Every structure is written in structure tokens, then in C-alpha cells.
Short mmCIF file of C-alpha atoms in Angstrom, two decimals:
data_model
loop_
_atom_site.label_atom_id
_atom_site.label_comp_id
_atom_site.label_asym_id
_atom_site.label_seq_id
_atom_site.Cartn_x
_atom_site.Cartn_y
_atom_site.Cartn_z
CA MET A 1 -5.94 31.05 -36.97
CA GLY A 2 -6.72 28.04 -34.83
CA LEU A 3 -5.50 24.68 -33.72
CA GLN A 4 -6.29 23.22 -37.16
CA ASP A 5 -3.37 25.24 -38.54
CA LEU A 6 -1.09 23.01 -36.51
CA ARG A 7 -2.52 19.80 -37.97
CA ASP A 8 0.33 17.63 -39.34
CA GLN A 9 2.76 20.56 -39.03
CA ILE A 10 4.84 19.22 -36.12
CA CYS A 11 6.46 15.80 -35.80
CA ILE A 12 8.00 13.60 -33.18
CA VAL A 13 11.25 12.64 -34.86
CA GLY A 14 13.26 11.03 -32.09
CA VAL A 15 12.42 8.86 -29.10
CA GLY A 16 14.87 7.58 -26.53
CA ASP A 17 14.61 5.44 -23.46
CA THR A 18 16.88 3.74 -20.95
CA GLN A 19 16.82 0.52 -19.03
CA GLN A 20 13.59 0.49 -17.02
CA GLY A 21 12.78 -1.01 -13.65
CA SER A 22 15.49 -0.91 -11.04
CA VAL A 23 18.58 1.11 -12.00
CA PRO A 24 20.30 1.74 -8.65
CA THR A 25 23.60 2.76 -10.27
CA LYS A 26 22.20 5.96 -11.79
CA THR A 27 20.46 9.07 -10.55
CA GLY A 28 17.28 10.25 -12.24
CA ASP A 29 19.21 13.07 -13.92
CA GLU A 30 21.74 10.61 -15.33
CA LEU A 31 18.87 8.56 -16.76
CA ALA A 32 17.40 11.73 -18.27
CA ILE A 33 20.73 12.46 -20.00
CA ASP A 34 21.00 8.85 -21.23
CA ALA A 35 17.48 9.08 -22.68
CA ALA A 36 18.28 12.42 -24.33
CA ARG A 37 21.39 10.93 -25.98
CA ALA A 38 19.31 7.98 -27.24
CA ALA A 39 16.64 10.30 -28.67
CA LEU A 40 19.27 12.38 -30.50
CA GLN A 41 20.83 9.23 -31.94
CA ASP A 42 17.39 7.98 -32.96
CA CYS A 43 16.79 11.01 -35.18
CA GLY A 44 20.41 11.68 -36.13
CA LEU A 45 20.60 15.21 -34.74
CA GLU A 46 23.58 16.69 -32.92
CA LYS A 47 23.23 18.11 -29.45
CA ASP A 48 23.87 21.63 -30.65
CA ASP A 49 20.97 21.43 -33.11
CA ILE A 50 18.66 21.58 -30.09
CA ASP A 51 17.31 25.05 -29.31
CA GLY A 52 14.38 24.15 -27.08
CA LEU A 53 14.37 22.13 -23.86
CA PHE A 54 11.60 21.01 -21.51
CA VAL A 55 12.24 18.99 -18.38
CA GLN A 56 9.74 17.19 -16.15
CA PRO A 57 10.69 17.29 -12.49
CA SER A 58 10.63 14.01 -10.61
CA TYR A 59 10.54 13.22 -6.92
CA GLY A 60 13.62 13.77 -4.81
CA ARG A 61 14.68 17.07 -6.45
CA GLN A 62 15.39 15.40 -9.77
CA GLY A 63 14.69 16.93 -13.12
CA ASP A 64 15.50 20.53 -12.27
CA TYR A 65 15.42 22.49 -15.56
CA LEU A 66 18.60 24.44 -14.84
CA LYS A 67 20.52 21.43 -13.61
CA VAL A 68 19.51 19.17 -16.50
CA GLY A 69 20.25 21.98 -18.96
CA LEU A 70 23.72 22.36 -17.44
CA MET A 71 24.35 18.62 -17.57
CA LEU A 72 23.30 18.54 -21.22
CA GLY A 73 25.52 21.52 -22.00
CA LEU A 74 22.65 23.25 -23.78
CA ASN A 75 21.84 26.91 -24.28
CA PRO A 76 18.28 26.68 -25.59
CA ARG A 77 16.26 29.62 -26.81
CA VAL A 78 13.03 28.36 -25.23
CA GLY A 79 11.96 25.86 -22.64
CA GLY A 80 11.33 25.30 -18.97
CA ALA A 81 10.02 22.90 -16.38
CA VAL A 82 6.47 21.69 -16.72
CA GLU A 83 4.74 20.02 -13.81
CA ALA A 84 1.37 18.42 -14.42
CA SER A 85 2.03 14.97 -13.01
CA GLY A 86 0.94 12.25 -15.44
CA ALA A 87 -0.10 14.73 -18.11
CA THR A 88 3.25 16.52 -18.21
CA GLY A 89 4.76 14.67 -21.16
CA CYS A 90 1.67 15.39 -23.21
CA TYR A 91 1.54 19.05 -22.19
CA MET A 92 5.23 19.48 -23.06
CA ILE A 93 4.65 18.03 -26.51
CA GLN A 94 1.87 20.57 -26.99
CA HIS A 95 4.01 23.48 -25.72
CA ALA A 96 6.85 22.41 -27.98
CA ALA A 97 4.49 22.13 -30.95
CA LEU A 98 3.25 25.68 -30.41
CA LEU A 99 6.78 27.07 -30.07
CA LEU A 100 7.98 25.22 -33.16
CA HIS A 101 4.98 26.36 -35.14
CA ALA A 102 5.60 29.95 -34.09
CA GLY A 103 9.23 29.74 -35.15
CA MET A 104 10.59 30.21 -31.66
CA ALA A 105 12.58 26.97 -31.97
CA ASN A 106 13.68 24.49 -34.65
CA TYR A 107 14.34 21.35 -32.64
CA VAL A 108 12.93 20.81 -29.15
CA LEU A 109 14.15 18.16 -26.71
CA LEU A 110 11.88 16.86 -23.94
CA VAL A 111 13.37 14.81 -21.11
CA TYR A 112 12.27 12.90 -18.05
CA GLY A 113 14.36 10.75 -15.75
CA THR A 114 13.73 9.31 -12.32
CA ASN A 115 15.09 6.80 -9.89
CA GLN A 116 12.03 6.84 -7.71
CA LYS A 117 12.08 3.05 -7.27
CA THR A 118 15.60 3.17 -5.92
CA ASN A 119 14.61 6.21 -3.85
CA ARG A 120 11.75 4.11 -2.45
CA ASN A 121 9.18 6.74 -3.26
CA ARG A 122 5.89 5.32 -2.00
CA PHE A 123 3.40 7.91 -3.27
CA GLY A 124 1.98 7.84 0.24
CA GLY A 125 1.28 11.53 0.67
CA ALA A 126 -2.11 12.98 1.45
CA LEU A 127 -4.25 14.08 -1.49
CA LEU A 128 -4.15 17.57 -0.04
CA GLU A 129 -3.15 18.75 3.43
CA GLU A 130 -6.81 19.11 4.38
CA HIS A 131 -7.45 15.39 3.74
CA ALA A 132 -4.61 13.95 5.82
CA PRO A 133 -6.60 13.91 9.10
CA TYR A 134 -9.07 11.55 7.41
CA GLY A 135 -6.44 9.11 6.19
CA ALA A 136 -6.89 10.01 2.52
CA PHE A 137 -3.45 9.09 1.18
CA ASN A 138 -2.11 8.13 -2.26
CA PRO A 139 -3.46 9.42 -5.59
CA SER A 140 -5.37 6.18 -6.19
CA LEU A 141 -8.26 7.29 -3.94
CA PRO A 142 -10.02 9.35 -6.66
CA PHE A 143 -9.77 6.31 -8.95
CA ALA A 144 -11.24 4.09 -6.21
CA PHE A 145 -14.07 6.62 -5.85
CA ALA A 146 -14.56 6.63 -9.59
CA PHE A 147 -14.67 2.87 -9.99
CA ARG A 148 -16.97 2.41 -6.97
CA ARG A 149 -19.31 4.97 -8.47
CA HIS A 150 -19.14 3.23 -11.85
CA MET A 151 -20.10 -0.07 -10.18
CA HIS A 152 -22.99 1.64 -8.41
CA LEU A 153 -24.36 3.51 -11.43
CA TYR A 154 -23.79 0.95 -14.17
CA GLY A 155 -23.37 -2.46 -12.53
CA THR A 156 -19.74 -2.73 -13.60
CA THR A 157 -17.94 -5.56 -11.80
CA GLU A 158 -14.50 -6.13 -10.37
CA GLU A 159 -14.16 -9.10 -12.76
CA GLN A 160 -14.70 -6.72 -15.67
CA LEU A 161 -12.06 -4.33 -14.35
CA ALA A 162 -9.65 -7.29 -14.13
CA THR A 163 -9.63 -7.45 -17.93
CA ILE A 164 -7.44 -4.36 -18.08
CA ALA A 165 -4.66 -5.67 -15.87
CA ILE A 166 -4.78 -9.14 -17.47
CA ASN A 167 -4.69 -7.72 -21.01
CA GLN A 168 -1.81 -5.39 -20.26
CA ARG A 169 0.21 -8.11 -18.57
CA HIS A 170 -0.30 -10.27 -21.64
CA ASN A 171 1.06 -7.40 -23.76
CA SER A 172 4.06 -6.90 -21.51
CA LEU A 173 5.09 -10.52 -22.08
CA LEU A 174 5.66 -9.53 -25.73
CA ASN A 175 7.67 -6.43 -24.80
CA PRO A 176 11.37 -6.89 -24.05
CA LYS A 177 11.47 -3.53 -22.19
CA ALA A 178 8.62 -4.47 -19.85
CA VAL A 179 9.40 -4.91 -16.19
CA GLN A 180 6.48 -7.18 -15.18
CA LYS A 181 6.77 -10.62 -16.78
CA THR A 182 4.47 -12.92 -14.80
CA PRO A 183 1.13 -13.68 -16.49
CA ILE A 184 -2.02 -12.85 -14.50
CA SER A 185 -5.18 -14.99 -14.53
CA LEU A 186 -8.60 -13.85 -13.37
CA ASP A 187 -8.09 -15.90 -10.20
CA ASP A 188 -4.75 -14.20 -9.58
CA TYR A 189 -6.45 -10.84 -9.94
CA MET A 190 -9.42 -11.66 -7.71
CA ASN A 191 -7.18 -13.23 -5.05
CA ALA A 192 -4.81 -10.27 -4.95
CA ARG A 193 -5.07 -8.03 -1.93
CA TYR A 194 -6.98 -4.80 -1.95
CA ILE A 195 -4.94 -1.61 -1.68
CA VAL A 196 -7.77 0.93 -1.60
CA ALA A 197 -10.88 -1.18 -2.25
CA PRO A 198 -12.38 -1.67 -4.76
CA LEU A 199 -8.88 -1.44 -6.32
CA ARG A 200 -6.47 -4.34 -5.97
CA MET A 201 -2.73 -4.61 -6.31
CA PHE A 202 -2.96 -5.29 -10.06
CA ASP A 203 -4.89 -2.05 -10.63
CA TYR A 204 -1.81 -0.06 -9.61
CA CYS A 205 1.23 0.96 -11.62
CA TYR A 206 4.59 -0.30 -10.42
CA VAL A 207 7.04 2.43 -9.48
CA THR A 208 10.19 2.17 -11.60
CA ASP A 209 13.46 3.90 -12.40
CA GLY A 210 14.15 4.98 -15.95
CA GLY A 211 14.28 7.79 -18.46
CA HIS A 212 12.56 8.87 -21.63
CA ALA A 213 13.15 11.65 -24.14
CA PHE A 214 11.60 12.97 -27.33
CA VAL A 215 12.79 15.28 -30.09
CA LEU A 216 10.24 17.34 -32.02
CA THR A 217 10.58 19.52 -35.07
CA THR A 218 8.54 20.97 -37.89
CA ALA A 219 7.25 18.76 -40.70
CA ASP A 220 9.55 20.32 -43.32
CA ARG A 221 12.68 19.75 -41.18
CA ALA A 222 11.51 16.26 -40.20
CA LYS A 223 11.86 14.94 -43.74
CA ASP A 224 15.66 15.12 -43.57
CA LEU A 225 16.08 13.06 -40.42
CA ARG A 226 17.01 9.43 -39.82
CA LYS A 227 13.59 7.90 -39.01
CA PRO A 228 10.17 8.39 -40.58
CA PRO A 229 8.40 11.31 -38.84
CA VAL A 230 5.35 10.78 -36.68
CA TYR A 231 2.95 13.67 -37.18
CA ILE A 232 0.93 15.40 -34.47
CA ARG A 233 -2.47 15.29 -36.06
CA GLY A 234 -4.49 16.54 -33.09
CA MET A 235 -3.99 17.74 -29.55
CA GLY A 236 -5.94 19.13 -26.62
CA ARG A 237 -5.91 19.67 -22.88
CA GLN A 238 -8.13 20.75 -20.02
CA GLU A 239 -7.66 21.30 -16.30
CA ALA A 240 -10.38 20.67 -13.72
CA PHE A 241 -9.10 21.56 -10.28
CA ARG A 242 -10.75 19.72 -7.39
CA ALA A 243 -11.90 17.11 -9.88
CA TYR A 244 -11.28 14.39 -7.31
CA GLU A 245 -14.10 15.53 -5.07
CA THR A 246 -16.78 16.63 -7.50
CA PRO A 247 -19.00 13.73 -8.56
CA ASP A 248 -19.33 14.67 -12.21
CA LEU A 249 -15.58 15.03 -12.44
CA VAL A 250 -14.57 11.89 -10.63
CA MET A 251 -14.91 9.97 -13.89
CA GLN A 252 -13.24 12.92 -15.63
CA SER A 253 -16.26 13.48 -17.82
CA PHE A 254 -16.02 17.27 -18.05
CA GLN A 255 -12.29 17.54 -18.53
CA GLN A 256 -11.90 14.68 -21.01
CA GLU A 257 -15.01 15.67 -23.00
CA ARG A 258 -13.50 19.14 -23.42
CA VAL A 259 -10.25 17.62 -24.65
CA ALA A 260 -12.24 15.47 -27.09
CA LYS A 261 -13.82 18.63 -28.49
CA MET A 262 -10.34 19.99 -29.24
CA VAL A 263 -8.42 16.94 -30.37
CA PHE A 264 -10.88 15.32 -32.81
CA PRO A 265 -11.80 18.49 -34.76
CA MET A 266 -8.14 19.49 -34.98
CA ALA A 267 -7.34 16.05 -36.39
CA ASP A 268 -10.46 16.05 -38.58
CA MET A 269 -11.11 12.57 -37.27
CA THR A 270 -13.58 10.65 -35.14
CA THR A 271 -13.09 7.70 -32.81
CA LYS A 272 -13.66 5.42 -35.82
CA ASP A 273 -10.39 6.66 -37.34
CA ILE A 274 -8.37 5.71 -34.26
CA GLN A 275 -6.74 2.30 -34.62
CA ALA A 276 -5.08 2.01 -31.20
CA LEU A 277 -5.28 3.80 -27.89
CA TYR A 278 -2.67 4.49 -25.23
CA VAL A 279 -4.04 5.62 -21.86
CA GLN A 280 -1.85 7.01 -19.09
CA ASP A 281 -2.86 4.26 -16.69
CA ALA A 282 -1.44 4.95 -13.25
CA TYR A 283 -4.55 3.06 -12.07
CA SER A 284 -6.72 0.82 -14.23
CA PRO A 285 -10.03 2.78 -13.98
CA ALA A 286 -8.31 5.50 -16.03
CA ILE A 287 -9.00 3.29 -19.05
CA LEU A 288 -12.75 3.08 -18.42
CA ALA A 289 -12.88 6.87 -18.06
CA ALA A 290 -10.92 7.43 -21.28
CA ILE A 291 -12.90 5.09 -23.54
CA GLU A 292 -16.20 6.51 -22.31
CA ASN A 293 -15.35 10.21 -22.22
CA TYR A 294 -13.53 10.25 -25.55
CA GLY A 295 -16.50 8.43 -27.08
CA PHE A 296 -15.10 5.01 -27.94
CA CYS A 297 -18.06 3.44 -26.13
CA PRO A 298 -21.28 4.69 -24.52
CA LYS A 299 -21.20 6.10 -20.98
CA GLY A 300 -21.39 3.32 -18.43
CA GLU A 301 -20.64 0.58 -20.96
CA GLY A 302 -16.87 0.53 -20.47
CA GLY A 303 -16.76 -2.53 -18.24
CA ARG A 304 -18.70 -4.62 -20.74
CA TRP A 305 -17.13 -3.05 -23.83
CA ILE A 306 -13.57 -4.10 -22.99
CA GLN A 307 -14.52 -7.79 -22.83
CA GLY A 308 -14.00 -10.48 -25.49
CA GLY A 309 -10.58 -9.41 -26.74
CA ARG A 310 -11.68 -6.03 -28.08
CA ILE A 311 -8.69 -4.23 -26.48
CA ALA A 312 -6.09 -6.92 -27.29
CA ILE A 313 -3.25 -6.20 -29.73
CA ASP A 314 -5.20 -7.92 -32.52
CA GLY A 315 -8.56 -6.54 -31.32
CA GLU A 316 -10.81 -3.79 -32.59
CA LEU A 317 -9.12 -1.14 -30.39
CA PRO A 318 -5.80 -2.28 -28.95
CA ILE A 319 -5.12 -0.46 -25.66
CA ASN A 320 -1.63 -0.06 -24.20
CA ALA A 321 0.04 -2.61 -26.45
CA ASN A 322 3.28 -2.08 -24.50
CA GLY A 323 1.79 -3.29 -21.21
CA GLY A 324 1.12 0.23 -19.98
CA GLN A 325 2.09 1.42 -16.56
CA LEU A 326 0.47 -1.55 -14.87
CA SER A 327 3.02 -3.85 -16.52
CA GLU A 328 5.64 -2.17 -18.72
CA THR A 329 7.05 0.68 -16.63
CA TYR A 330 5.82 3.74 -14.76
CA MET A 331 7.13 6.74 -16.66
CA VAL A 332 4.11 8.97 -16.05
CA GLY A 333 2.87 8.42 -19.60
CA TRP A 334 6.13 8.98 -21.47
CA GLN A 335 6.59 5.29 -22.26
CA ASN A 336 3.11 5.10 -23.80
CA THR A 337 3.86 7.96 -26.21
CA CYS A 338 7.22 6.38 -26.98
CA ASP A 339 5.54 3.08 -27.80
CA ALA A 340 2.93 4.80 -29.96
CA VAL A 341 5.72 6.40 -32.01
CA ARG A 342 7.49 3.05 -32.42
CA GLN A 343 4.21 1.38 -33.39
CA LEU A 344 3.67 3.96 -36.12
CA ARG A 345 7.19 3.29 -37.39
CA GLY A 346 6.58 -0.48 -37.31
CA GLU A 347 9.38 -1.12 -34.81
CA CYS A 348 7.48 -3.20 -32.25
CA GLY A 349 8.21 -6.81 -33.18
CA PRO A 350 5.82 -9.33 -31.60
CA ARG A 351 3.62 -6.60 -30.08
CA GLN A 352 3.32 -4.71 -33.36
CA ILE A 353 -0.25 -3.67 -34.20
CA LYS A 354 -0.92 -4.61 -37.83
CA ASN A 355 -1.10 -1.76 -40.36
CA VAL A 356 -1.44 0.90 -37.69
CA GLU A 357 -1.42 4.45 -39.02
CA ARG A 358 -3.38 6.51 -36.45
CA ILE A 359 -3.00 6.28 -32.67
CA MET A 360 -4.51 8.32 -29.86
CA CYS A 361 -2.68 8.85 -26.57
CA THR A 362 -4.59 10.17 -23.54
CA TYR A 363 -3.22 11.39 -20.24
CA THR A 364 -4.54 11.95 -16.75
CA GLY A 365 -2.55 13.75 -14.11
CA GLY A 366 -2.52 14.47 -10.43
CA LEU A 367 -5.81 13.92 -8.63
CA ARG A 368 -7.48 13.73 -12.04
CA GLU A 369 -7.37 17.49 -12.56
CA HIS A 370 -5.15 17.30 -15.64
CA ALA A 371 -6.41 15.81 -18.89
CA GLY A 372 -4.68 15.86 -22.26
CA ALA A 373 -4.63 13.96 -25.53
CA LEU A 374 -2.68 13.59 -28.74
CA ILE A 375 -3.60 11.99 -32.03
CA LEU A 376 -0.48 10.79 -33.83
CA ARG A 377 -0.21 9.51 -37.39
CA ARG A 378 2.55 8.16 -39.51
CA MET B 1 -5.52 12.29 23.63
CA ALA B 2 -1.91 13.23 24.22
CA ASP B 3 -0.86 10.23 22.17
CA TYR B 4 -2.97 11.10 19.13
CA THR B 5 -0.70 10.17 16.23
CA LYS B 6 -2.76 10.95 13.12
CA PRO B 7 -2.16 14.10 11.08
CA LEU B 8 -3.98 17.20 12.31
CA PRO B 9 -5.49 19.93 10.15
CA VAL B 10 -3.36 22.93 9.34
CA ILE B 11 -5.28 25.91 10.66
CA GLU B 12 -4.86 29.20 8.78
CA PRO B 13 -6.60 32.52 9.35
CA TRP B 14 -9.11 31.86 6.55
CA ASN B 15 -10.11 28.38 7.70
CA ALA B 16 -9.92 28.98 11.48
CA PRO B 17 -13.69 29.67 11.81
CA TYR B 18 -14.43 26.22 10.32
CA TRP B 19 -12.28 24.49 12.93
CA GLN B 20 -13.49 26.72 15.77
CA ALA B 21 -17.07 25.82 14.86
CA ALA B 22 -16.23 22.12 14.73
CA LYS B 23 -14.81 22.38 18.22
CA ARG B 24 -18.23 23.72 19.32
CA HIS B 25 -19.78 20.75 17.45
CA GLU B 26 -21.18 23.03 14.78
CA PHE B 27 -20.82 22.27 11.07
CA VAL B 28 -20.39 25.36 8.91
CA ALA B 29 -19.53 26.41 5.37
CA GLN B 30 -18.76 29.67 3.61
CA LYS B 31 -21.58 31.38 1.76
CA CYS B 32 -20.67 34.22 -0.57
CA ARG B 33 -22.45 37.52 0.16
CA THR B 34 -21.89 38.63 -3.42
CA CYS B 35 -23.17 35.66 -5.44
CA GLY B 36 -24.79 33.40 -2.85
CA TYR B 37 -22.59 30.36 -3.59
CA THR B 38 -22.05 27.93 -0.71
CA HIS B 39 -18.71 26.15 -0.68
CA LEU B 40 -16.40 23.86 1.22
CA PRO B 41 -13.57 23.27 1.99
CA PRO B 42 -12.89 26.77 3.33
CA GLY B 43 -10.93 29.10 1.08
CA PRO B 44 -9.75 32.68 1.09
CA ALA B 45 -12.28 33.67 -1.58
CA CYS B 46 -15.50 32.49 -3.19
CA THR B 47 -14.59 29.85 -5.77
CA ASN B 48 -17.54 30.96 -7.90
CA CYS B 49 -16.94 34.74 -8.12
CA LEU B 50 -13.66 35.38 -6.19
CA SER B 51 -15.36 37.76 -3.78
CA ASN B 52 -13.76 37.80 -0.34
CA ASP B 53 -17.00 38.99 1.24
CA GLN B 54 -18.07 35.67 2.72
CA ASP B 55 -20.33 34.61 5.54
CA TRP B 56 -20.21 31.45 7.63
CA ILE B 57 -23.51 29.56 7.66
CA GLN B 58 -24.72 26.57 9.63
CA LEU B 59 -25.14 23.42 7.56
CA SER B 60 -27.82 20.82 8.19
CA GLY B 61 -25.11 18.18 8.52
CA LYS B 62 -27.13 15.90 6.23
CA GLY B 63 -25.73 14.36 3.08
CA THR B 64 -25.28 11.24 1.00
CA ILE B 65 -22.31 9.03 0.22
CA ASP B 66 -21.27 9.62 -3.38
CA SER B 67 -18.50 7.10 -3.23
CA TYR B 68 -15.95 5.63 -0.86
CA GLY B 69 -12.71 3.71 -0.76
CA VAL B 70 -11.55 1.25 1.88
CA TYR B 71 -7.88 1.43 2.81
CA HIS B 72 -6.19 -1.92 3.26
CA GLN B 73 -2.76 -0.38 2.69
CA LEU B 74 -1.09 1.65 5.41
CA TRP B 75 0.52 4.91 4.35
CA HIS B 76 0.66 6.62 7.76
CA PRO B 77 1.52 4.88 11.04
CA GLY B 78 -1.22 6.78 12.85
CA PHE B 79 -3.81 4.63 11.06
CA THR B 80 -2.23 1.25 11.91
CA ASP B 81 -5.01 0.17 14.26
CA ASP B 82 -7.76 1.38 11.93
CA LEU B 83 -7.10 -0.86 8.91
CA PRO B 84 -9.21 -1.48 6.94
CA TYR B 85 -10.71 2.01 7.21
CA ASN B 86 -12.94 3.97 4.86
CA VAL B 87 -12.58 7.40 3.30
CA ALA B 88 -15.79 8.70 1.78
CA LEU B 89 -16.80 11.39 -0.65
CA ILE B 90 -19.91 13.00 0.89
CA GLU B 91 -22.31 15.24 -0.97
CA LEU B 92 -23.88 17.63 1.51
CA ALA B 93 -27.53 18.66 1.32
CA GLU B 94 -26.43 22.26 0.68
CA GLY B 95 -24.35 21.24 -2.35
CA PRO B 96 -20.65 21.07 -1.47
CA GLN B 97 -18.77 17.79 -1.46
CA ILE B 98 -16.20 16.89 1.13
CA ILE B 99 -13.85 14.03 1.85
CA SER B 100 -14.29 12.57 5.35
CA GLN B 101 -14.94 9.23 7.04
CA VAL B 102 -18.09 7.32 7.91
CA VAL B 103 -17.82 6.04 11.49
CA GLY B 104 -19.89 3.83 13.76
CA CYS B 105 -20.55 1.10 11.22
CA ALA B 106 -18.79 -1.72 9.42
CA ASN B 107 -17.26 -0.85 6.04
CA ALA B 108 -19.52 -3.53 4.54
CA GLU B 109 -22.58 -1.44 5.49
CA LEU B 110 -21.52 1.45 3.26
CA THR B 111 -23.25 1.99 -0.07
CA CYS B 112 -23.22 4.75 -2.65
CA GLY B 113 -26.27 6.92 -2.11
CA ALA B 114 -26.64 6.08 1.60
CA ALA B 115 -27.90 8.93 3.78
CA VAL B 116 -25.47 10.23 6.39
CA GLU B 117 -25.31 12.96 9.00
CA VAL B 118 -22.43 14.76 10.60
CA THR B 119 -20.93 13.67 13.90
CA PHE B 120 -18.04 15.22 15.76
CA ASP B 121 -14.83 13.46 16.75
CA ASP B 122 -12.89 15.36 19.42
CA VAL B 123 -9.48 14.00 18.52
CA THR B 124 -7.38 16.35 20.69
CA SER B 125 -8.18 19.08 23.19
CA ASP B 126 -7.84 21.60 20.35
CA VAL B 127 -9.13 19.77 17.29
CA THR B 128 -12.50 18.25 16.41
CA LEU B 129 -12.97 16.53 13.07
CA PRO B 130 -16.40 16.54 11.41
CA LYS B 131 -17.12 12.93 10.41
CA PHE B 132 -20.32 11.17 9.34
CA ARG B 133 -22.55 8.31 10.45
CA LEU B 134 -25.21 6.40 8.59
CA ILE B 135 -28.79 7.54 9.09
CA ARG B 136 -30.50 4.25 9.76
CA SER B 137 -34.14 4.24 8.74
#
């Protein structure tokens, strides 16, 4: 028995989201409940069909498993809180898949809601207590380290990095849900202020309020539901604690390469089979790390490889066709998975990727210690 | 020093020798008596073999800059007068990597791979922070 036994056995059958951006009238838990309702409606299940529940905590004591469970009026057989920062949504999908496959649950609901924009959460904490005396605040520092190192080792330029923010902003203009709607030119990017150099304002996600939810079930049950199922073809994860201060790990090479060795064999696929990529992009260098470590391009070539429209919606490997977290909304990766599901169902209107059947979603969490990936197919 | 407004290290029994040494302007790390692994930051056990039989050894204080970021954004009022300030990832000659700052130079002088050596910043009467300066050839 191995991961391959899970190939195509579990499906995402419902996705739900709320208004994104600034939602001052609702708490994060209310948004989580709204997203859960939308996900149930999406797949046509009743609340009481749900027998598994996972909740991602958010800042400001939101997303408590017990409290959200009470508010949903659920009595699930299995579930819990999972906390792995930007990899949580991915990890929950994997936990749910294992529980469904084992027969511990029939329909699992995953929810996340936050009003961290309204709460004015600034992500200004120290990396760890021991780093505060040195002024090492905000989780972008490891990404600044990583990109500086990439520039040093491979000659990658800030103009090349700009391609990511510019491309994603272009995509967000096609996405009615997206929060950021002003186009960015190369000049705009280069003239923007540094936050933690070499990273500029446009390399950062924008903190938003909102909620997302997914419903998963087994492939046999999925056939009877409202929307076409999206199959989990491959999955993998790897932790690498203290990754942010170990040179080999700053670009996430170890952790993401390990995930690659799980997710591609499980899917019986290679990078050539992947038609679009969603990267959990709290900061833009996450995309360079992902394309190199998962093998879409050679090590060190990422900055050059993303040029010339290759990652555009009509390019060879569209990346974050929704605008990603730099431009659509910051839902710690949930919105990327949601968009991947909608792409595979053909629901994406002007940002729809043509004939897309196989999408990979990758996730980075915390100070780069968490890495996970999913390969989804229709 | 009474008006020092930056965060101070949290000193616990297992990291106290590191901070006591810094106060004496000595730079030390833990070396495991069981497996010989040298590691920083301090921890209650060897991160290679989990032994708690650890020694404190003197480090050369020499290292290189692996990478660095320059803060233009203020997240703590104690750093208001320092902007833009650097935070660097230093690889020490003995192997461990630590996050610290490179002082005594302009941020524009920093490069990946530059040689650095430890220097001690007595920030309060009780606390000294190991920082680094460029070794100019």
C-alpha cells in the first residue's frame, strides 16, 4: 500500500468563497461560515451530510475548531485545527484525502475565514523571538534572503523578478473577484519603494478579509453531486524547520524536491504533463523557488525562464491565472486551489486557460519550513 | 542605555551561557559531546542527535555573508532611527548559520560572500549582542 493507491480516489467536489478584500461588517468566523454555505451549495450537499471538518486558525483568535464547529452546528466524526501557515489548506486536503480513503469520513468540509485586513494585522512580528533584537521582522525576510542569493549565484535581476508581479496583475484584471485592479508597468515596479530590499512593494501579498471552503469526498460518491469532480491525482508534503537560516534551504530546494519525489510518482506524471501552475505566493520569489525545485526549469534559470509570456494565461505554463496573492486576494493559498478547481471545470470566463485538464498547486508556509503540493485533474 | 527601545533577547536557562559569554565579549556555540556537532542558536539539546550532553566552545568569530535584506519598512518603533538597516544571514567558519546585523559600513558595501568577523554591541548594562563587521582586505 502506498500513496499511489490514493491516485484519483478522492475529489474536490465543492468550492466556496465570499467577498474578498475589505469586509468590515463580518468577523472572520462569519466569513468562514459564509464560505462553507457556498461550498455546500456548489456541490449540492446538505450540512448534515458532512462528517469531517478541518478549520484553519487565523489571526485574532479566529478559526477556532470548536467555535467554528459550534457555529456550523456540526457533529463531525473526524477533523481538527491544522496550523501550517500558507501550507495549511494543502495539508488539510491531504489529511481529508487520507481519512476519506480510510473510510473514516464520507464528506469532509474544510474552512478558512479571516478579517485580518479589518483587524489591521501587519505581519510585523519577529521571525522568532531570538531574531527580534536584530530587527528581523515580517516573514518576507527569508524570501529577501533567497532572492538576493539567487541574484548573487545566477545573475537574476530585479527587472526579471518584476515579471511575476506584472503578469499576476494582468491576470487579476480579468478576474472579477480580484482586489487589485490597477495595471503595473515595469517602471511602476522599479519605482515602487523597497520593503525589505531587494523586495519591493509589488513583491508582497496584500492582506485581505475573506473566506474560502472546500468539500471533498471519494470518487464514487463524487459522481452523484452537482458539479464535475476534480480529482486529486498526486499529493506530497515536507517540513524543513529552520529552513529560513540554512543556505541550501533558503530557496526551499530540499523541502520542495522531496515533495516533487512524492507528488509526481503518485500522479504518474512529469512536469511536462502539467498545464498550469498555482504557487502560494505570499512573496514573489516563491515562484522562482517552485519552478526550479519542482523541475519546470533548470536551477538558477527561473528569472530568465519566466520571460517572454511563458507564464501568461495563454503561455506555455500559466502561473496564478487568478492574480495570485500579489493581486487577487491573500487567503494563504486557499484562493489558488479554488481557482484551480474552477479552471478544471471551465468556469473562469476571460481568465480561463484553454483546454486545461491537469493543474499543479504548490504551497509554502511559515518561514519556508512548510512545503506541499497537489496535482489536480478533471 | 536606559532608553534602549529595541527588543532584548529572552534569556532562558539553556541559552544563558551564550548571553553571559557575549557580555564578556566572547562568541560561543554548543558542541555536542556525543556526536561532535556544533550548532547555533543555543538549544536544550543537540539538533543532530538530541543528546543533552553539550559543551560550550569558543568560535573564531569569522564568517561570510550568505545573504542579507535591507529594511526600508518599519515594524518596530525601536528601529526608527536605523532605517534603512540590514539583517544578514551569516555562515560561521565552524558551520552554523545565524541571523544578525553587519555594522560599521554602508548597506551598499554589503555583498553575498563577503568576509565578516564578530563584534560586540553592549546595548544595555546586562545585554551584549554579537554583531558582525566587514573584514576589509
